[in-house]
Structures are given as C-alpha cells and as structure tokens.
Amino acid sequence: MKKNYKIEVDCANCANLMEEATKKTQGVKNAVVNFMTLKMQVEFEDGADAKEVMPRVLETCRKIEPDCEIYF
C-alpha cells in the first residue's frame, strides 16, 4: 500500500537524508521525498499499519531535521 503525505522540510539535502532514513524504518518498503513539492510517498510492507509506522517515520526524520513535520 502506498500513501502520500504533505511534509515541511527546510532543505533538499535534509529531504534526501529523510528519504534514506524512512526507507530503513520498520514497516516501510520504499519511500520517496520530493523537496520541490514538499510531498512524501511511503510504500508500506505487506501487513504494516500506516497509523503505527508513520509516528516512527516522523521520529526518525526529526533526528535529521528537528523541526520537520509530516502531516498524517
């Protein structure tokens, strides 16, 4: 299952780092962060609950950019 989220991120480099970190999060199969459109697409592993995975994704992304926001 794929879902799109609106994000707030300050720079393209941080967006790339957030994408790589999201891909390593348990329950995430793949992720794409687009800095220009401020959108994140997350593909979840089979059986993963997006409502449980996304708080972990946000926590991981805030380690890279503490003031980032993901609207889910």
PDB file of N, CA, C and O in Angstrom:
ATOM      1  N   MET A   1       0.841  -1.170   0.000  1.00  0.00           N
ATOM      2  CA  MET A   1       0.000   0.000   0.000  1.00  0.00           C
ATOM      3  C   MET A   1       0.891   1.240   0.000  1.00  0.00           C
ATOM      4  O   MET A   1       1.869   1.314   0.737  1.00  0.00           O
ATOM      5  N   LYS A   2       0.556   2.202  -0.851  1.00  0.00           N
ATOM      6  CA  LYS A   2       1.276   3.468  -0.925  1.00  0.00           C
ATOM      7  C   LYS A   2       0.381   4.595  -0.430  1.00  0.00           C
ATOM      8  O   LYS A   2      -0.821   4.606  -0.702  1.00  0.00           O
ATOM      9  N   LYS A   3       0.994   5.533   0.297  1.00  0.00           N
ATOM     10  CA  LYS A   3       0.267   6.715   0.757  1.00  0.00           C
ATOM     11  C   LYS A   3       1.141   7.941   0.548  1.00  0.00           C
ATOM     12  O   LYS A   3       2.371   7.859   0.649  1.00  0.00           O
ATOM     13  N   ASN A   4       0.489   9.066   0.276  1.00  0.00           N
ATOM     14  CA  ASN A   4       1.186  10.333   0.106  1.00  0.00           C
ATOM     15  C   ASN A   4       0.922  11.230   1.303  1.00  0.00           C
ATOM     16  O   ASN A   4      -0.194  11.263   1.828  1.00  0.00           O
ATOM     17  N   TYR A   5       1.959  11.968   1.701  1.00  0.00           N
ATOM     18  CA  TYR A   5       1.868  12.859   2.852  1.00  0.00           C
ATOM     19  C   TYR A   5       2.474  14.210   2.499  1.00  0.00           C
ATOM     20  O   TYR A   5       3.479  14.284   1.789  1.00  0.00           O
ATOM     21  N   LYS A   6       1.888  15.268   3.043  1.00  0.00           N
ATOM     22  CA  LYS A   6       2.455  16.604   2.920  1.00  0.00           C
ATOM     23  C   LYS A   6       3.509  16.731   4.014  1.00  0.00           C
ATOM     24  O   LYS A   6       3.301  16.279   5.141  1.00  0.00           O
ATOM     25  N   ILE A   7       4.640  17.330   3.657  1.00  0.00           N
ATOM     26  CA  ILE A   7       5.725  17.484   4.625  1.00  0.00           C
ATOM     27  C   ILE A   7       6.212  18.926   4.647  1.00  0.00           C
ATOM     28  O   ILE A   7       5.961  19.700   3.719  1.00  0.00           O
ATOM     29  N   GLU A   8       6.916  19.272   5.714  1.00  0.00           N
ATOM     30  CA  GLU A   8       7.644  20.533   5.803  1.00  0.00           C
ATOM     31  C   GLU A   8       9.094  20.179   6.093  1.00  0.00           C
ATOM     32  O   GLU A   8       9.383  19.539   7.097  1.00  0.00           O
ATOM     33  N   VAL A   9       9.958  20.579   5.188  1.00  0.00           N
ATOM     34  CA  VAL A   9      11.392  20.327   5.331  1.00  0.00           C
ATOM     35  C   VAL A   9      12.124  21.534   4.745  1.00  0.00           C
ATOM     36  O   VAL A   9      11.667  22.131   3.772  1.00  0.00           O
ATOM     37  N   ASP A  10      13.238  21.917   5.355  1.00  0.00           N
ATOM     38  CA  ASP A  10      13.899  23.176   5.017  1.00  0.00           C
ATOM     39  C   ASP A  10      14.896  23.122   3.871  1.00  0.00           C
ATOM     40  O   ASP A  10      15.175  24.145   3.265  1.00  0.00           O
ATOM     41  N   CYS A  11      15.468  21.966   3.590  1.00  0.00           N
ATOM     42  CA  CYS A  11      16.468  21.936   2.518  1.00  0.00           C
ATOM     43  C   CYS A  11      16.434  20.606   1.767  1.00  0.00           C
ATOM     44  O   CYS A  11      15.966  19.598   2.288  1.00  0.00           O
ATOM     45  N   ALA A  12      16.948  20.641   0.547  1.00  0.00           N
ATOM     46  CA  ALA A  12      16.935  19.451  -0.306  1.00  0.00           C
ATOM     47  C   ALA A  12      17.808  18.339   0.268  1.00  0.00           C
ATOM     48  O   ALA A  12      17.449  17.157   0.184  1.00  0.00           O
ATOM     49  N   ASN A  13      18.931  18.697   0.859  1.00  0.00           N
ATOM     50  CA  ASN A  13      19.809  17.684   1.436  1.00  0.00           C
ATOM     51  C   ASN A  13      19.106  16.962   2.577  1.00  0.00           C
ATOM     52  O   ASN A  13      19.176  15.727   2.682  1.00  0.00           O
ATOM     53  N   CYS A  14      18.407  17.710   3.432  1.00  0.00           N
ATOM     54  CA  CYS A  14      17.663  17.086   4.527  1.00  0.00           C
ATOM     55  C   CYS A  14      16.575  16.167   3.976  1.00  0.00           C
ATOM     56  O   CYS A  14      16.332  15.093   4.524  1.00  0.00           O
ATOM     57  N   ALA A  15      15.926  16.581   2.910  1.00  0.00           N
ATOM     58  CA  ALA A  15      14.891  15.757   2.288  1.00  0.00           C
ATOM     59  C   ALA A  15      15.483  14.430   1.821  1.00  0.00           C
ATOM     60  O   ALA A  15      14.876  13.371   2.018  1.00  0.00           O
ATOM     61  N   ASN A  16      16.670  14.471   1.228  1.00  0.00           N
ATOM     62  CA  ASN A  16      17.324  13.237   0.784  1.00  0.00           C
ATOM     63  C   ASN A  16      17.680  12.344   1.969  1.00  0.00           C
ATOM     64  O   ASN A  16      17.503  11.119   1.916  1.00  0.00           O
ATOM     65  N   LEU A  17      18.182  12.945   3.042  1.00  0.00           N
ATOM     66  CA  LEU A  17      18.525  12.165   4.232  1.00  0.00           C
ATOM     67  C   LEU A  17      17.273  11.562   4.871  1.00  0.00           C
ATOM     68  O   LEU A  17      17.287  10.414   5.329  1.00  0.00           O
ATOM     69  N   MET A  18      16.177  12.323   4.867  1.00  0.00           N
ATOM     70  CA  MET A  18      14.918  11.823   5.407  1.00  0.00           C
ATOM     71  C   MET A  18      14.405  10.652   4.579  1.00  0.00           C
ATOM     72  O   MET A  18      13.886   9.674   5.129  1.00  0.00           O
ATOM     73  N   GLU A  19      14.557  10.732   3.271  1.00  0.00           N
ATOM     74  CA  GLU A  19      14.126   9.640   2.399  1.00  0.00           C
ATOM     75  C   GLU A  19      14.883   8.365   2.730  1.00  0.00           C
ATOM     76  O   GLU A  19      14.281   7.293   2.890  1.00  0.00           O
ATOM     77  N   GLU A  20      16.196   8.465   2.844  1.00  0.00           N
ATOM     78  CA  GLU A  20      17.009   7.282   3.151  1.00  0.00           C
ATOM     79  C   GLU A  20      16.673   6.716   4.525  1.00  0.00           C
ATOM     80  O   GLU A  20      16.583   5.498   4.695  1.00  0.00           O
ATOM     81  N   ALA A  21      16.470   7.586   5.504  1.00  0.00           N
ATOM     82  CA  ALA A  21      16.130   7.124   6.854  1.00  0.00           C
ATOM     83  C   ALA A  21      14.758   6.459   6.878  1.00  0.00           C
ATOM     84  O   ALA A  21      14.557   5.442   7.559  1.00  0.00           O
ATOM     85  N   THR A  22      13.808   7.009   6.133  1.00  0.00           N
ATOM     86  CA  THR A  22      12.462   6.444   6.087  1.00  0.00           C
ATOM     87  C   THR A  22      12.494   5.046   5.494  1.00  0.00           C
ATOM     88  O   THR A  22      11.807   4.134   5.972  1.00  0.00           O
ATOM     89  N   LYS A  23      13.302   4.847   4.467  1.00  0.00           N
ATOM     90  CA  LYS A  23      13.405   3.528   3.832  1.00  0.00           C
ATOM     91  C   LYS A  23      13.885   2.460   4.807  1.00  0.00           C
ATOM     92  O   LYS A  23      13.586   1.283   4.644  1.00  0.00           O
ATOM     93  N   LYS A  24      14.631   2.862   5.840  1.00  0.00           N
ATOM     94  CA  LYS A  24      15.182   1.920   6.812  1.00  0.00           C
ATOM     95  C   LYS A  24      14.254   1.694   7.997  1.00  0.00           C
ATOM     96  O   LYS A  24      14.543   0.883   8.863  1.00  0.00           O
ATOM     97  N   THR A  25      13.131   2.410   8.034  1.00  0.00           N
ATOM     98  CA  THR A  25      12.192   2.292   9.144  1.00  0.00           C
ATOM     99  C   THR A  25      11.393   1.001   9.021  1.00  0.00           C
ATOM    100  O   THR A  25      10.941   0.651   7.938  1.00  0.00           O
ATOM    101  N   GLN A  26      11.225   0.308  10.147  1.00  0.00           N
ATOM    102  CA  GLN A  26      10.467  -0.947  10.155  1.00  0.00           C
ATOM    103  C   GLN A  26       9.048  -0.695   9.668  1.00  0.00           C
ATOM    104  O   GLN A  26       8.383   0.244  10.120  1.00  0.00           O
ATOM    105  N   GLY A  27       8.605  -1.509   8.722  1.00  0.00           N
ATOM    106  CA  GLY A  27       7.260  -1.394   8.160  1.00  0.00           C
ATOM    107  C   GLY A  27       7.212  -0.645   6.845  1.00  0.00           C
ATOM    108  O   GLY A  27       6.190  -0.623   6.177  1.00  0.00           O
ATOM    109  N   VAL A  28       8.343  -0.019   6.461  1.00  0.00           N
ATOM    110  CA  VAL A  28       8.406   0.742   5.209  1.00  0.00           C
ATOM    111  C   VAL A  28       9.120  -0.090   4.151  1.00  0.00           C
ATOM    112  O   VAL A  28      10.232  -0.572   4.374  1.00  0.00           O
ATOM    113  N   LYS A  29       8.486  -0.239   3.013  1.00  0.00           N
ATOM    114  CA  LYS A  29       9.083  -0.963   1.886  1.00  0.00           C
ATOM    115  C   LYS A  29       9.909  -0.015   1.023  1.00  0.00           C
ATOM    116  O   LYS A  29      11.003  -0.351   0.577  1.00  0.00           O
ATOM    117  N   ASN A  30       9.369   1.200   0.768  1.00  0.00           N
ATOM    118  CA  ASN A  30      10.067   2.192  -0.043  1.00  0.00           C
ATOM    119  C   ASN A  30       9.523   3.573   0.311  1.00  0.00           C
ATOM    120  O   ASN A  30       8.411   3.688   0.822  1.00  0.00           O
ATOM    121  N   ALA A  31      10.316   4.589   0.020  1.00  0.00           N
ATOM    122  CA  ALA A  31       9.879   5.960   0.277  1.00  0.00           C
ATOM    123  C   ALA A  31      10.524   6.896  -0.726  1.00  0.00           C
ATOM    124  O   ALA A  31      11.649   6.661  -1.172  1.00  0.00           O
ATOM    125  N   VAL A  32       9.786   7.953  -1.079  1.00  0.00           N
ATOM    126  CA  VAL A  32      10.296   8.997  -1.958  1.00  0.00           C
ATOM    127  C   VAL A  32       9.909  10.337  -1.337  1.00  0.00           C
ATOM    128  O   VAL A  32       8.733  10.560  -1.029  1.00  0.00           O
ATOM    129  N   VAL A  33      10.897  11.206  -1.140  1.00  0.00           N
ATOM    130  CA  VAL A  33      10.638  12.544  -0.622  1.00  0.00           C
ATOM    131  C   VAL A  33      10.965  13.534  -1.728  1.00  0.00           C
ATOM    132  O   VAL A  33      12.069  13.526  -2.273  1.00  0.00           O
ATOM    133  N   ASN A  34       9.999  14.376  -2.060  1.00  0.00           N
ATOM    134  CA  ASN A  34      10.191  15.387  -3.097  1.00  0.00           C
ATOM    135  C   ASN A  34      10.237  16.748  -2.426  1.00  0.00           C
ATOM    136  O   ASN A  34       9.217  17.252  -1.941  1.00  0.00           O
ATOM    137  N   PHE A  35      11.429  17.341  -2.396  1.00  0.00           N
ATOM    138  CA  PHE A  35      11.609  18.639  -1.743  1.00  0.00           C
ATOM    139  C   PHE A  35      10.858  19.742  -2.471  1.00  0.00           C
ATOM    140  O   PHE A  35      10.294  20.643  -1.842  1.00  0.00           O
ATOM    141  N   MET A  36      10.817  19.688  -3.789  1.00  0.00           N
ATOM    142  CA  MET A  36      10.181  20.756  -4.572  1.00  0.00           C
ATOM    143  C   MET A  36       8.671  20.828  -4.319  1.00  0.00           C
ATOM    144  O   MET A  36       8.105  21.912  -4.251  1.00  0.00           O
ATOM    145  N   THR A  37       8.020  19.687  -4.184  1.00  0.00           N
ATOM    146  CA  THR A  37       6.568  19.682  -3.968  1.00  0.00           C
ATOM    147  C   THR A  37       6.199  19.522  -2.493  1.00  0.00           C
ATOM    148  O   THR A  37       5.021  19.574  -2.145  1.00  0.00           O
ATOM    149  N   LEU A  38       7.209  19.301  -1.640  1.00  0.00           N
ATOM    150  CA  LEU A  38       7.009  19.066  -0.206  1.00  0.00           C
ATOM    151  C   LEU A  38       6.029  17.913   0.034  1.00  0.00           C
ATOM    152  O   LEU A  38       5.097  18.006   0.820  1.00  0.00           O
ATOM    153  N   LYS A  39       6.310  16.804  -0.656  1.00  0.00           N
ATOM    154  CA  LYS A  39       5.481  15.600  -0.511  1.00  0.00           C
ATOM    155  C   LYS A  39       6.371  14.392  -0.244  1.00  0.00           C
ATOM    156  O   LYS A  39       7.507  14.323  -0.707  1.00  0.00           O
ATOM    157  N   MET A  40       5.807  13.460   0.480  1.00  0.00           N
ATOM    158  CA  MET A  40       6.487  12.195   0.773  1.00  0.00           C
ATOM    159  C   MET A  40       5.536  11.070   0.376  1.00  0.00           C
ATOM    160  O   MET A  40       4.364  11.078   0.758  1.00  0.00           O
ATOM    161  N   GLN A  41       6.050  10.127  -0.401  1.00  0.00           N
ATOM    162  CA  GLN A  41       5.276   8.934  -0.736  1.00  0.00           C
ATOM    163  C   GLN A  41       5.913   7.763  -0.006  1.00  0.00           C
ATOM    164  O   GLN A  41       7.122   7.537  -0.118  1.00  0.00           O
ATOM    165  N   VAL A  42       5.105   7.056   0.750  1.00  0.00           N
ATOM    166  CA  VAL A  42       5.592   5.912   1.520  1.00  0.00           C
ATOM    167  C   VAL A  42       4.857   4.665   1.050  1.00  0.00           C
ATOM    168  O   VAL A  42       3.634   4.647   0.988  1.00  0.00           O
ATOM    169  N   GLU A  43       5.624   3.648   0.716  1.00  0.00           N
ATOM    170  CA  GLU A  43       5.063   2.336   0.394  1.00  0.00           C
ATOM    171  C   GLU A  43       5.327   1.435   1.592  1.00  0.00           C
ATOM    172  O   GLU A  43       6.471   1.257   2.012  1.00  0.00           O
ATOM    173  N   PHE A  44       4.259   0.893   2.145  1.00  0.00           N
ATOM    174  CA  PHE A  44       4.359   0.092   3.351  1.00  0.00           C
ATOM    175  C   PHE A  44       4.509  -1.391   3.020  1.00  0.00           C
ATOM    176  O   PHE A  44       4.018  -1.854   2.001  1.00  0.00           O
ATOM    177  N   GLU A  45       5.193  -2.107   3.909  1.00  0.00           N
ATOM    178  CA  GLU A  45       5.318  -3.555   3.758  1.00  0.00           C
ATOM    179  C   GLU A  45       3.949  -4.190   3.941  1.00  0.00           C
ATOM    180  O   GLU A  45       3.076  -3.634   4.614  1.00  0.00           O
ATOM    181  N   ASP A  46       3.764  -5.363   3.354  1.00  0.00           N
ATOM    182  CA  ASP A  46       2.501  -6.085   3.491  1.00  0.00           C
ATOM    183  C   ASP A  46       2.194  -6.318   4.966  1.00  0.00           C
ATOM    184  O   ASP A  46       3.056  -6.768   5.720  1.00  0.00           O
ATOM    185  N   GLY A  47       0.988  -5.984   5.364  1.00  0.00           N
ATOM    186  CA  GLY A  47       0.565  -6.197   6.739  1.00  0.00           C
ATOM    187  C   GLY A  47       0.906  -5.067   7.690  1.00  0.00           C
ATOM    188  O   GLY A  47       0.480  -5.078   8.837  1.00  0.00           O
ATOM    189  N   ALA A  48       1.686  -4.092   7.236  1.00  0.00           N
ATOM    190  CA  ALA A  48       2.055  -2.971   8.105  1.00  0.00           C
ATOM    191  C   ALA A  48       0.900  -1.983   8.195  1.00  0.00           C
ATOM    192  O   ALA A  48       0.213  -1.725   7.213  1.00  0.00           O
ATOM    193  N   ASP A  49       0.698  -1.430   9.389  1.00  0.00           N
ATOM    194  CA  ASP A  49      -0.357  -0.443   9.619  1.00  0.00           C
ATOM    195  C   ASP A  49       0.261   0.946   9.545  1.00  0.00           C
ATOM    196  O   ASP A  49       1.122   1.293  10.351  1.00  0.00           O
ATOM    197  N   ALA A  50      -0.192   1.734   8.574  1.00  0.00           N
ATOM    198  CA  ALA A  50       0.359   3.078   8.365  1.00  0.00           C
ATOM    199  C   ALA A  50       0.257   3.930   9.628  1.00  0.00           C
ATOM    200  O   ALA A  50       1.158   4.719   9.930  1.00  0.00           O
ATOM    201  N   LYS A  51      -0.810   3.761  10.391  1.00  0.00           N
ATOM    202  CA  LYS A  51      -1.005   4.560  11.611  1.00  0.00           C
ATOM    203  C   LYS A  51       0.026   4.224  12.686  1.00  0.00           C
ATOM    204  O   LYS A  51       0.287   5.045  13.558  1.00  0.00           O
ATOM    205  N   GLU A  52       0.585   3.036  12.641  1.00  0.00           N
ATOM    206  CA  GLU A  52       1.630   2.650  13.583  1.00  0.00           C
ATOM    207  C   GLU A  52       3.015   3.000  13.060  1.00  0.00           C
ATOM    208  O   GLU A  52       3.916   3.332  13.836  1.00  0.00           O
ATOM    209  N   VAL A  53       3.206   2.926  11.750  1.00  0.00           N
ATOM    210  CA  VAL A  53       4.522   3.153  11.146  1.00  0.00           C
ATOM    211  C   VAL A  53       4.861   4.643  11.074  1.00  0.00           C
ATOM    212  O   VAL A  53       5.997   5.038  11.354  1.00  0.00           O
ATOM    213  N   MET A  54       3.908   5.486  10.716  1.00  0.00           N
ATOM    214  CA  MET A  54       4.211   6.899  10.464  1.00  0.00           C
ATOM    215  C   MET A  54       4.744   7.659  11.680  1.00  0.00           C
ATOM    216  O   MET A  54       5.641   8.491  11.523  1.00  0.00           O
ATOM    217  N   PRO A  55       4.292   7.401  12.907  1.00  0.00           N
ATOM    218  CA  PRO A  55       4.946   8.069  14.049  1.00  0.00           C
ATOM    219  C   PRO A  55       6.425   7.715  14.166  1.00  0.00           C
ATOM    220  O   PRO A  55       7.246   8.565  14.525  1.00  0.00           O
ATOM    221  N   ARG A  56       6.796   6.477  13.819  1.00  0.00           N
ATOM    222  CA  ARG A  56       8.214   6.079  13.828  1.00  0.00           C
ATOM    223  C   ARG A  56       8.974   6.804  12.725  1.00  0.00           C
ATOM    224  O   ARG A  56      10.129   7.212  12.915  1.00  0.00           O
ATOM    225  N   VAL A  57       8.322   6.960  11.561  1.00  0.00           N
ATOM    226  CA  VAL A  57       8.953   7.696  10.456  1.00  0.00           C
ATOM    227  C   VAL A  57       9.207   9.138  10.881  1.00  0.00           C
ATOM    228  O   VAL A  57      10.306   9.668  10.677  1.00  0.00           O
ATOM    229  N   LEU A  58       8.225   9.771  11.488  1.00  0.00           N
ATOM    230  CA  LEU A  58       8.390  11.157  11.931  1.00  0.00           C
ATOM    231  C   LEU A  58       9.510  11.277  12.958  1.00  0.00           C
ATOM    232  O   LEU A  58      10.338  12.183  12.879  1.00  0.00           O
ATOM    233  N   GLU A  59       9.562  10.351  13.898  1.00  0.00           N
ATOM    234  CA  GLU A  59      10.615  10.356  14.911  1.00  0.00           C
ATOM    235  C   GLU A  59      11.997  10.241  14.261  1.00  0.00           C
ATOM    236  O   GLU A  59      12.928  10.960  14.617  1.00  0.00           O
ATOM    237  N   THR A  60      12.110   9.358  13.284  1.00  0.00           N
ATOM    238  CA  THR A  60      13.373   9.169  12.563  1.00  0.00           C
ATOM    239  C   THR A  60      13.751  10.430  11.803  1.00  0.00           C
ATOM    240  O   THR A  60      14.909  10.858  11.828  1.00  0.00           O
ATOM    241  N   CYS A  61      12.782  11.042  11.134  1.00  0.00           N
ATOM    242  CA  CYS A  61      13.055  12.248  10.349  1.00  0.00           C
ATOM    243  C   CYS A  61      13.437  13.422  11.236  1.00  0.00           C
ATOM    244  O   CYS A  61      14.256  14.263  10.849  1.00  0.00           O
ATOM    245  N   ARG A  62      12.878  13.493  12.419  1.00  0.00           N
ATOM    246  CA  ARG A  62      13.213  14.595  13.335  1.00  0.00           C
ATOM    247  C   ARG A  62      14.621  14.468  13.901  1.00  0.00           C
ATOM    248  O   ARG A  62      15.167  15.433  14.417  1.00  0.00           O
ATOM    249  N   LYS A  63      15.219  13.290  13.808  1.00  0.00           N
ATOM    250  CA  LYS A  63      16.627  13.151  14.177  1.00  0.00           C
ATOM    251  C   LYS A  63      17.508  13.853  13.156  1.00  0.00           C
ATOM    252  O   LYS A  63      18.613  14.288  13.471  1.00  0.00           O
ATOM    253  N   ILE A  64      17.029  13.967  11.928  1.00  0.00           N
ATOM    254  CA  ILE A  64      17.757  14.633  10.851  1.00  0.00           C
ATOM    255  C   ILE A  64      17.469  16.126  10.864  1.00  0.00           C
ATOM    256  O   ILE A  64      18.376  16.947  10.789  1.00  0.00           O
ATOM    257  N   GLU A  65      16.196  16.464  10.930  1.00  0.00           N
ATOM    258  CA  GLU A  65      15.773  17.865  10.966  1.00  0.00           C
ATOM    259  C   GLU A  65      14.708  18.007  12.059  1.00  0.00           C
ATOM    260  O   GLU A  65      13.551  17.657  11.846  1.00  0.00           O
ATOM    261  N   PRO A  66      15.105  18.514  13.229  1.00  0.00           N
ATOM    262  CA  PRO A  66      14.203  18.542  14.378  1.00  0.00           C
ATOM    263  C   PRO A  66      12.873  19.265  14.169  1.00  0.00           C
ATOM    264  O   PRO A  66      11.879  18.920  14.808  1.00  0.00           O
ATOM    265  N   ASP A  67      12.822  20.229  13.268  1.00  0.00           N
ATOM    266  CA  ASP A  67      11.569  20.969  13.079  1.00  0.00           C
ATOM    267  C   ASP A  67      10.778  20.502  11.861  1.00  0.00           C
ATOM    268  O   ASP A  67       9.831  21.170  11.454  1.00  0.00           O
ATOM    269  N   CYS A  68      11.131  19.352  11.285  1.00  0.00           N
ATOM    270  CA  CYS A  68      10.351  18.849  10.147  1.00  0.00           C
ATOM    271  C   CYS A  68       8.967  18.420  10.633  1.00  0.00           C
ATOM    272  O   CYS A  68       8.753  18.147  11.801  1.00  0.00           O
ATOM    273  N   GLU A  69       8.044  18.374   9.700  1.00  0.00           N
ATOM    274  CA  GLU A  69       6.685  17.961  10.022  1.00  0.00           C
ATOM    275  C   GLU A  69       6.162  17.089   8.886  1.00  0.00           C
ATOM    276  O   GLU A  69       6.447  17.328   7.725  1.00  0.00           O
ATOM    277  N   ILE A  70       5.447  16.037   9.255  1.00  0.00           N
ATOM    278  CA  ILE A  70       4.773  15.161   8.294  1.00  0.00           C
ATOM    279  C   ILE A  70       3.315  15.142   8.713  1.00  0.00           C
ATOM    280  O   ILE A  70       2.996  14.824   9.856  1.00  0.00           O
ATOM    281  N   TYR A  71       2.433  15.477   7.791  1.00  0.00           N
ATOM    282  CA  TYR A  71       1.012  15.542   8.105  1.00  0.00           C
ATOM    283  C   TYR A  71       0.337  14.226   7.722  1.00  0.00           C
ATOM    284  O   TYR A  71       0.167  13.937   6.546  1.00  0.00           O
ATOM    285  N   PHE A  72       0.018  13.428   8.743  1.00  0.00           N
ATOM    286  CA  PHE A  72      -0.644  12.138   8.502  1.00  0.00           C
ATOM    287  C   PHE A  72      -1.860  11.989   9.367  1.00  0.00           C
ATOM    288  O   PHE A  72      -2.151  12.770  10.206  1.00  0.00           O
TER     289      PHE A  72
END
